[in-house]
Short mmCIF file of C-alpha atoms in Angstrom, two decimals:
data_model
loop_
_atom_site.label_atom_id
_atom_site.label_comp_id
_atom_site.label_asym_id
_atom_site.label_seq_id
_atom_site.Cartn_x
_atom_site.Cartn_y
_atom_site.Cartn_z
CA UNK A 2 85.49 83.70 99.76
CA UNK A 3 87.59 85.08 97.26
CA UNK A 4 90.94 86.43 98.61
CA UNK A 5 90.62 89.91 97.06
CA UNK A 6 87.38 90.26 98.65
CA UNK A 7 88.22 88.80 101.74
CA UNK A 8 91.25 91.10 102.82
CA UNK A 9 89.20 94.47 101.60
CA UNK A 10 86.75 94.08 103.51
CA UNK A 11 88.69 93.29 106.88
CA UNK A 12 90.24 96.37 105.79
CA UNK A 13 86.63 98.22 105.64
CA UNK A 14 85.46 97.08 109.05
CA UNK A 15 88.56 98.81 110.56
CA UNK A 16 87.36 101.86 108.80
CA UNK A 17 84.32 101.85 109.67
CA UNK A 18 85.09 101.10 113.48
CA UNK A 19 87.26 104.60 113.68
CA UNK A 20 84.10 106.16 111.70
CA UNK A 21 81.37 104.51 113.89
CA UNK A 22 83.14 106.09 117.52
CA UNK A 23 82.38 109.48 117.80
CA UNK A 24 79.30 111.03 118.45
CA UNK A 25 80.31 114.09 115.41
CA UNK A 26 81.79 113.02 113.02
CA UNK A 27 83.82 116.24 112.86
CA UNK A 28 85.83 114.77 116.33
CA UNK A 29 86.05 111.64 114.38
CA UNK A 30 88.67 113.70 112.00
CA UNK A 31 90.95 115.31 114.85
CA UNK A 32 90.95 111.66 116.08
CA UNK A 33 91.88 110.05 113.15
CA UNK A 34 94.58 112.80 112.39
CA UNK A 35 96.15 112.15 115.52
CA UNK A 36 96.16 108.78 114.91
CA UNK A 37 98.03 109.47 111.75
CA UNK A 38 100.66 111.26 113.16
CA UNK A 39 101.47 108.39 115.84
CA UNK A 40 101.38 106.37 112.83
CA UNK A 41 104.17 108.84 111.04
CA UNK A 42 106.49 108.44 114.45
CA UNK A 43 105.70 104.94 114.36
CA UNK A 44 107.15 104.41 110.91
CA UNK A 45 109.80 106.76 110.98
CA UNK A 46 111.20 104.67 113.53
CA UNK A 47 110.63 101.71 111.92
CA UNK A 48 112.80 103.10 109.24
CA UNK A 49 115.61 104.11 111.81
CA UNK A 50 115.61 100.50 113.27
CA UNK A 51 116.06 99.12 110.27
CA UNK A 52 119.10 101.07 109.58
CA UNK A 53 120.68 100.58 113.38
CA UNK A 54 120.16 96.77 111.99
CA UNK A 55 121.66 96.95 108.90
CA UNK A 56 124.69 98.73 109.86
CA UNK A 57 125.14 96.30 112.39
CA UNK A 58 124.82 93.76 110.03
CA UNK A 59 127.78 95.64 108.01
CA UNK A 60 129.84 96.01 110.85
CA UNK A 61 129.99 91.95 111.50
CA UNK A 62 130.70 91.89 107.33
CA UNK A 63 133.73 93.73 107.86
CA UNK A 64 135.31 92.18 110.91
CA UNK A 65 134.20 88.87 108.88
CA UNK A 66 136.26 89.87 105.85
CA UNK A 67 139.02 91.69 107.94
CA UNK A 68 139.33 87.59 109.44
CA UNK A 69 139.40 86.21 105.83
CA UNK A 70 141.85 88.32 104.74
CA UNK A 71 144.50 87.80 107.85
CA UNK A 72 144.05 84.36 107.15
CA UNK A 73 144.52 84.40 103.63
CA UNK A 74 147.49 86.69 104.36
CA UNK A 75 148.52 83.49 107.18
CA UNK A 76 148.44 80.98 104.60
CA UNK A 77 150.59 82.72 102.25
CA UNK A 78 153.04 83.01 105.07
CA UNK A 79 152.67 79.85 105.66
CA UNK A 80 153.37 78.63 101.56
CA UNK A 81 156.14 80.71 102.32
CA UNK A 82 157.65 78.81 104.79
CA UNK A 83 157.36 75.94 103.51
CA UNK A 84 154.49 75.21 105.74
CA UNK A 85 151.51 73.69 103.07
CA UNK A 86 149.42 72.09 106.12
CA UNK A 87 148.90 75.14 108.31
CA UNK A 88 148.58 77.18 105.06
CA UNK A 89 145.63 74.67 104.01
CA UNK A 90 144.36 75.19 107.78
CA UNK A 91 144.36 78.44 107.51
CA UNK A 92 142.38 78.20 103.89
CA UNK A 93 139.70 76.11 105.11
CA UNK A 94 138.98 78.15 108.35
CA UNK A 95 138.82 80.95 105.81
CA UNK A 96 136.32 79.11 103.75
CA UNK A 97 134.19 78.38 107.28
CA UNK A 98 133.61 82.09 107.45
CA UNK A 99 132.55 82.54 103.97
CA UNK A 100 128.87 80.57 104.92
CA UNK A 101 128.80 83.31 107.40
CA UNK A 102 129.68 85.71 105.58
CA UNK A 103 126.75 84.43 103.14
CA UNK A 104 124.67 84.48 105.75
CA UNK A 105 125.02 88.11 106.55
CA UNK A 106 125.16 89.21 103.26
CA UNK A 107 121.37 88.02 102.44
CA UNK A 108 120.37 89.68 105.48
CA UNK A 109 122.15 92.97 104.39
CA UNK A 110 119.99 92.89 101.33
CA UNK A 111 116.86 92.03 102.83
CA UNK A 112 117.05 94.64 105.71
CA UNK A 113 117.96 97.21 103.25
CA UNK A 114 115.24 96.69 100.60
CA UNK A 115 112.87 97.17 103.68
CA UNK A 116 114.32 100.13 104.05
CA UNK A 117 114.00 101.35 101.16
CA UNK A 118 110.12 100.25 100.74
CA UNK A 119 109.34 101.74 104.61
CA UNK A 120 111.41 104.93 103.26
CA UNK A 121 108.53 105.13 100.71
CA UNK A 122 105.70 104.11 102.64
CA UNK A 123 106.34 106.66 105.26
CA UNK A 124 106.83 109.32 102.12
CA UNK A 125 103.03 107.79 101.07
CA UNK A 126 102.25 108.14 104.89
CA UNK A 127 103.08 111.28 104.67
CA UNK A 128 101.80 112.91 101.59
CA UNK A 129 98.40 111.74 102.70
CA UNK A 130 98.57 112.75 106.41
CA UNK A 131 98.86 116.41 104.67
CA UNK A 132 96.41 116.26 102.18
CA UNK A 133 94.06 114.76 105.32
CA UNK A 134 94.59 117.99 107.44
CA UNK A 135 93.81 119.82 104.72
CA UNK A 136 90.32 118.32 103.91
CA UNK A 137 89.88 118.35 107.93
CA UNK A 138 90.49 121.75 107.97
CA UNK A 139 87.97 122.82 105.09
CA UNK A 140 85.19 120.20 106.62
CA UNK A 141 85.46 121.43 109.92
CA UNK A 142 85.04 125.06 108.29
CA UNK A 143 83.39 124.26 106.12
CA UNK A 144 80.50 122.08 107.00
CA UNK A 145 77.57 121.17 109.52
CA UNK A 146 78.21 117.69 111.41
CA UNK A 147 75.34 116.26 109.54
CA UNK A 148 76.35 117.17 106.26
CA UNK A 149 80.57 116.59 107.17
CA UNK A 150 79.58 112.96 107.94
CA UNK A 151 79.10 111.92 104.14
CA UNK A 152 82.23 113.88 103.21
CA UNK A 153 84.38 112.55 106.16
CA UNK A 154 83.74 108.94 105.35
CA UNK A 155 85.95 108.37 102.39
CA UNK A 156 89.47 110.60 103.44
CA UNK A 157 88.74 108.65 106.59
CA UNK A 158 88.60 105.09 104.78
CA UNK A 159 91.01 106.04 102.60
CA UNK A 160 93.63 107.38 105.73
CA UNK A 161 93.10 104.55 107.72
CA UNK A 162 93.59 102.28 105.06
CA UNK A 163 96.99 103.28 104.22
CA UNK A 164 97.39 103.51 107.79
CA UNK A 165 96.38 99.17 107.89
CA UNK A 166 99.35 99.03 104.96
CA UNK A 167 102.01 100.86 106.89
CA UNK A 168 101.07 99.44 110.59
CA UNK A 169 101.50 95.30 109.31
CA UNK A 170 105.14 96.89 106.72
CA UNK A 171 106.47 98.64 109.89
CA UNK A 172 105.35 95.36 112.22
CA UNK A 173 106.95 92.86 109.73
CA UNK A 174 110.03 95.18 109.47
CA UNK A 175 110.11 95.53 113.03
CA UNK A 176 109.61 91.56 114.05
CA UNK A 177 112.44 90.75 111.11
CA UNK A 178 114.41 93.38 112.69
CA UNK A 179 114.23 92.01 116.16
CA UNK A 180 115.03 88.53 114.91
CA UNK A 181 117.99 89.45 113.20
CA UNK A 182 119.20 91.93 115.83
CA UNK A 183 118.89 88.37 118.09
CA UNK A 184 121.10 86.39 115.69
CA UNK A 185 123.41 89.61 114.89
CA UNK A 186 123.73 89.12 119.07
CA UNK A 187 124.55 85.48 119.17
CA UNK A 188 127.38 86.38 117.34
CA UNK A 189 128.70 89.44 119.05
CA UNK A 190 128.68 87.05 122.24
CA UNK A 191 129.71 84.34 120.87
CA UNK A 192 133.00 86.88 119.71
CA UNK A 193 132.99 87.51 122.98
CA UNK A 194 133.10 84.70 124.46
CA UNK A 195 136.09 83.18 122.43
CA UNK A 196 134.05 80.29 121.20
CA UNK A 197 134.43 81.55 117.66
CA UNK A 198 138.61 82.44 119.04
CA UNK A 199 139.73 79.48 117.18
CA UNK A 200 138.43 80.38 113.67
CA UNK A 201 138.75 84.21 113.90
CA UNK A 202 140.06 86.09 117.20
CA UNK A 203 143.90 87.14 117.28
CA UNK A 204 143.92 85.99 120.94
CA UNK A 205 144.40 82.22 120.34
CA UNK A 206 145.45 82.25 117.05
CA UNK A 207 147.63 79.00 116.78
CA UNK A 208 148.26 79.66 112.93
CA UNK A 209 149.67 82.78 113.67
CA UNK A 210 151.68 81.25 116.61
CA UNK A 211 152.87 78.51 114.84
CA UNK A 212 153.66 80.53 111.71
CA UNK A 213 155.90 83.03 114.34
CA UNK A 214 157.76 79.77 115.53
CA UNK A 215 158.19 78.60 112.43
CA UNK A 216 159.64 82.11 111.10
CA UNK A 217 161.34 82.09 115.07
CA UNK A 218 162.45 78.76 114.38
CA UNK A 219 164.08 79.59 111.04
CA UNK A 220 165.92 82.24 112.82
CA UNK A 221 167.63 80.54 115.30
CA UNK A 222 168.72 77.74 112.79
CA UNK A 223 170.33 80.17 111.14
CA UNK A 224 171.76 82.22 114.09
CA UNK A 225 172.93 78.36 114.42
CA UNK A 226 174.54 78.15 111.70
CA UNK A 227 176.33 81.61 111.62
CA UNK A 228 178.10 80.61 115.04
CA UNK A 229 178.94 76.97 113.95
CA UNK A 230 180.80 78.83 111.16
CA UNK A 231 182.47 81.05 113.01
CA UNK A 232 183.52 78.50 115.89
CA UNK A 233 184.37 76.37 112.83
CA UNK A 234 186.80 78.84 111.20
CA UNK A 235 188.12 80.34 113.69
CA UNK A 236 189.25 77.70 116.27
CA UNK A 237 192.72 77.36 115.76
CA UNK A 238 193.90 80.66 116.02
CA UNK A 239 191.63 81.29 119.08
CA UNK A 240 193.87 78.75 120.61
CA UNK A 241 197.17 80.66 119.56
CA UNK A 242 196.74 83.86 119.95
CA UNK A 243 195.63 84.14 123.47
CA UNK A 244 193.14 85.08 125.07
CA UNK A 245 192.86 88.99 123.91
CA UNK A 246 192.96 88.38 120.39
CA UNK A 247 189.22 88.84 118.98
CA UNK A 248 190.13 89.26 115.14
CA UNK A 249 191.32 85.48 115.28
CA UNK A 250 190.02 84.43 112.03
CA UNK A 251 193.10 85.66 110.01
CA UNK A 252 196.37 83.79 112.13
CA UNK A 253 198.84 85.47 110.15
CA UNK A 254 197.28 88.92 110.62
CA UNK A 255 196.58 87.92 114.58
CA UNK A 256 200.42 87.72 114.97
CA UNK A 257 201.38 91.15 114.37
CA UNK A 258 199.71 93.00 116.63
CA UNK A 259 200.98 90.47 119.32
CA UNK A 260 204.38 91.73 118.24
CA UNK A 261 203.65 95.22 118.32
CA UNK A 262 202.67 94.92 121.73
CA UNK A 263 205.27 93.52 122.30
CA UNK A 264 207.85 95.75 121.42
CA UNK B 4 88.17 100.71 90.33
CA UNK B 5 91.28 101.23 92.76
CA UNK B 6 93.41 98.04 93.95
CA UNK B 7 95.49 98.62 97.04
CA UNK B 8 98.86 95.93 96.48
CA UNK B 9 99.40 96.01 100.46
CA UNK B 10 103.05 97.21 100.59
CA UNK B 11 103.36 99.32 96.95
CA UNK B 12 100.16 101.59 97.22
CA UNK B 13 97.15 102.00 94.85
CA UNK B 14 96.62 101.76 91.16
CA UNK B 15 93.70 103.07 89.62
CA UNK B 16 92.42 100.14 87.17
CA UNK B 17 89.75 100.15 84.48
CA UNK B 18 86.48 98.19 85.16
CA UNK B 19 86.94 96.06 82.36
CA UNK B 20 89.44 94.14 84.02
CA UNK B 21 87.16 92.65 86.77
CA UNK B 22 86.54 89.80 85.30
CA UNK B 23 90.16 89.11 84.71
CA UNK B 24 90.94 89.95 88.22
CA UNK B 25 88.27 87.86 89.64
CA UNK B 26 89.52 84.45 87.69
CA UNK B 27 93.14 85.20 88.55
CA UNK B 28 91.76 85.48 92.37
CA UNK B 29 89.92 81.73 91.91
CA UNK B 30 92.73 80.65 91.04
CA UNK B 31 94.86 82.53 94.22
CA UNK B 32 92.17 81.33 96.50
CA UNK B 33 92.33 77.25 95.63
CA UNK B 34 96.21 78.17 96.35
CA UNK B 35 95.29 79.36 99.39
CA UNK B 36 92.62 76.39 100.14
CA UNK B 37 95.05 73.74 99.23
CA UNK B 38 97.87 75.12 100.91
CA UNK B 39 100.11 74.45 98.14
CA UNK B 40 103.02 76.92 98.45
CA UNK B 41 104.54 76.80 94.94
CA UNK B 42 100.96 77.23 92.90
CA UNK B 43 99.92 80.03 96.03
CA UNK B 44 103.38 81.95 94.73
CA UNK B 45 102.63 81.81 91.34
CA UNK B 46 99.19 82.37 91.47
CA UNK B 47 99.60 85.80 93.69
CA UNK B 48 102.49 86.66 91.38
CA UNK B 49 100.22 86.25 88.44
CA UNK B 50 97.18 88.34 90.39
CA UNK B 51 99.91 90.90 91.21
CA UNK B 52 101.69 91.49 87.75
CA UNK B 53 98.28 91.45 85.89
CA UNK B 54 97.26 94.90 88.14
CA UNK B 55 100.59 96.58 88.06
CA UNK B 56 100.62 96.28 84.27
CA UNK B 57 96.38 97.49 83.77
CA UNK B 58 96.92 99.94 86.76
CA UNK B 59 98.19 103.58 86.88
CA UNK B 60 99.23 103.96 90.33
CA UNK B 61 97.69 106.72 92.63
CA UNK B 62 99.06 110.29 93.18
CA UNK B 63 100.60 110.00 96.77
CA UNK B 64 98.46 112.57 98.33
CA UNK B 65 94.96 110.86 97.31
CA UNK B 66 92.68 109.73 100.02
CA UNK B 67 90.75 107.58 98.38
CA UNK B 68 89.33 103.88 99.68
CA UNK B 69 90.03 100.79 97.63
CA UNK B 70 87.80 98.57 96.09
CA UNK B 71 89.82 95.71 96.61
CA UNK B 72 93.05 95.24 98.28
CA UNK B 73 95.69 92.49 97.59
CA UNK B 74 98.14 91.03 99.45
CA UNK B 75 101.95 92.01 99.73
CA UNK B 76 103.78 90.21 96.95
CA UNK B 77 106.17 88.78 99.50
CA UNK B 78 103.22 87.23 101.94
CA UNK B 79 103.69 84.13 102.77
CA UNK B 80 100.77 81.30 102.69
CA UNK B 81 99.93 81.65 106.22
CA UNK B 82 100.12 85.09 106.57
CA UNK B 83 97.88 85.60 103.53
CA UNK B 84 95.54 82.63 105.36
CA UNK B 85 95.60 84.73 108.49
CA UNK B 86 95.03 88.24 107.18
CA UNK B 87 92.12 86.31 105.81
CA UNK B 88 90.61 84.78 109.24
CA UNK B 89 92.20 87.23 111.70
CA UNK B 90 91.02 91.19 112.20
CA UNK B 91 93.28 91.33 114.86
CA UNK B 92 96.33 91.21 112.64
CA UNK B 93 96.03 94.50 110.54
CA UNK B 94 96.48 97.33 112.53
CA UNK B 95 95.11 100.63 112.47
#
């Protein structure tokens, strides 16, 4: 059967289910508007869930690109001192993050164009839940059961037909939610954990170790070298003038003070 | 007639495009028989884009039923086979 035809009239027998319950048809309204409201909750939580997902979702794109960056900033560093293979280690750990990054990115999108489209379904929902208390109200008023049952079948059809379109948006939004909320988790604990340490967490950061012995060990060569040069210069009036005499490294100067002492 | 696109709302489309709609659907449903993924996606594309551009969508307020109702333009194959077979899945 043709697919058109098919889903409609799925869509009628749920209809016609609410409309077939109750003995007058008048209850069958207050029913149905209560329905309606659970429905409104329903989605406007939907739409809140979606956004608790999405900005986690954003969160986990900044710390991603707050990695990238130190690491980009750790290769430099490295080019810097002279170090080309941890700067290249650093570079391609930076790289492994980008997939993730990817990753996280299409899921931003996604979760926030069903936002945006349960945002507006739940404006729909809601424009029609009015209008629907309205007509109630004038039915109820209005008419006798017998004569409210022609006039209650269509703003009931057409209610809980909208309701059918929201219900399966705010279920799909909700299961996609929960699945990503699950991977978005995997993460977080996998952070954690320190199994991801070696590509992103400060703790065990051997680039950034090996980049501070490197800068350590540039130090010390020169602290190295500015000793050797003193020791160097300064050796053979250290012998001379005694043991007192600090400002050794001129010999003729070191004399005089020797001989003002001594006089 | 009114056409419910499930996620977008209703459009309010002139009888004289029934016959339009209905070979467009043929040609959805075979999709949907064969399983075949890529002709299902351009076939519900094509069903979808031919009612958005005849339609004049619904005020938000109305309460009116639809005559036929389409699937999301995102559905998937099985989800548009099981919406088909399955009362259970719409809610409501």
């Amino acid at each position: 059967m043709s697919v058109m035809r098919r889903v409609s009239m799925i869509f009628k027998a749920k209809a016609n289910k609410a409309l077939d319950r109750m003995e007058d048809p008048r209850e069958t309204l207050d029913y149905s508007y209560q329905r309606q409201l659970e429905m409104l909750t329903q989605v406007r939580r939907g739409v809140a869930d979606v956004a608790t997902s999405r900005k986690r979702v954003e969160l986990q794109m900044n710390s991603l690109r707050q990695n990238q960056n130190k690491l980009e900033g750790q290769a430099k560093q490295a080019l810097g001192a002279g170090r080309e293979d941890l700067a290249r280690e650093a570079l391609s750990r930076k790289a492994a993050l980008q997939s993730q990054l990817t990753d996280l990115q299409n899921q931003y999108h996604s979760l926030q164009a069903d936002e945006e489209k349960l945002t507006v379904a739940s404006q729909r929902l809601q424009a029609k839940v009015e209008a629907f208390r309205m007509q109630k109200e004038t039915i109820k008023a209005t008419y006798t059961a017998a004569e409210a049952q022609s006039r209650i079948g269509e703003a009931v059809s057409g209610i809980s037909e909208e309701m059918g379109d929201v219900g399966m948006a705010v279920q799909r939004a909700q299961d996609k939610t929960a699945q990503m909320q699950a991977r978005a988790g995997a993460i977080d604990e996998l952070m954690a954990s320190g199994a991801l340490d070696d590509i992103t967490g400060p703790p065990r950061d051997d680039i950034q170790a090996e980049l501070d012995s490197v800068r350590a060990g540039g130090s010390i060569e020169l602290e190295l070298q500015r000793l050797k040069g003193e020791l160097g210069a300064g050796s053979t009036p250290a012998i001379e003038g005694g043991a007192n005499s600090s400002d050794g490294a001129r010999p003729a100067a070191a004399d005089r003070p020797q001989a003002g002492d001594g006089s | 007639m009114i056409v419910r696109i499930l996620g977008e709302g209703q459009l309010r489309v002139d009888d004289s495009a029934s016959a339009d709609l209905n070979s467009l659907d043929t040609v959805l449903e075979k999709a949907v028989n064969a399983g075949d993924e890529a002709s299902f996606r351009t076939a519900l594309n094509a069903l979808l884009d031919r009612v958005r551009a005849l339609g004049t969508p619904l005020a938000a307020d109305a309460l009116e039923p639809s005559d036929l109702i389409l699937p999301r333009a995102d559905a998937g194959l099985d989800e548009v086979r099981t919406m088909m077979t399955d009362e259970g899945y719409i809610p409501g």
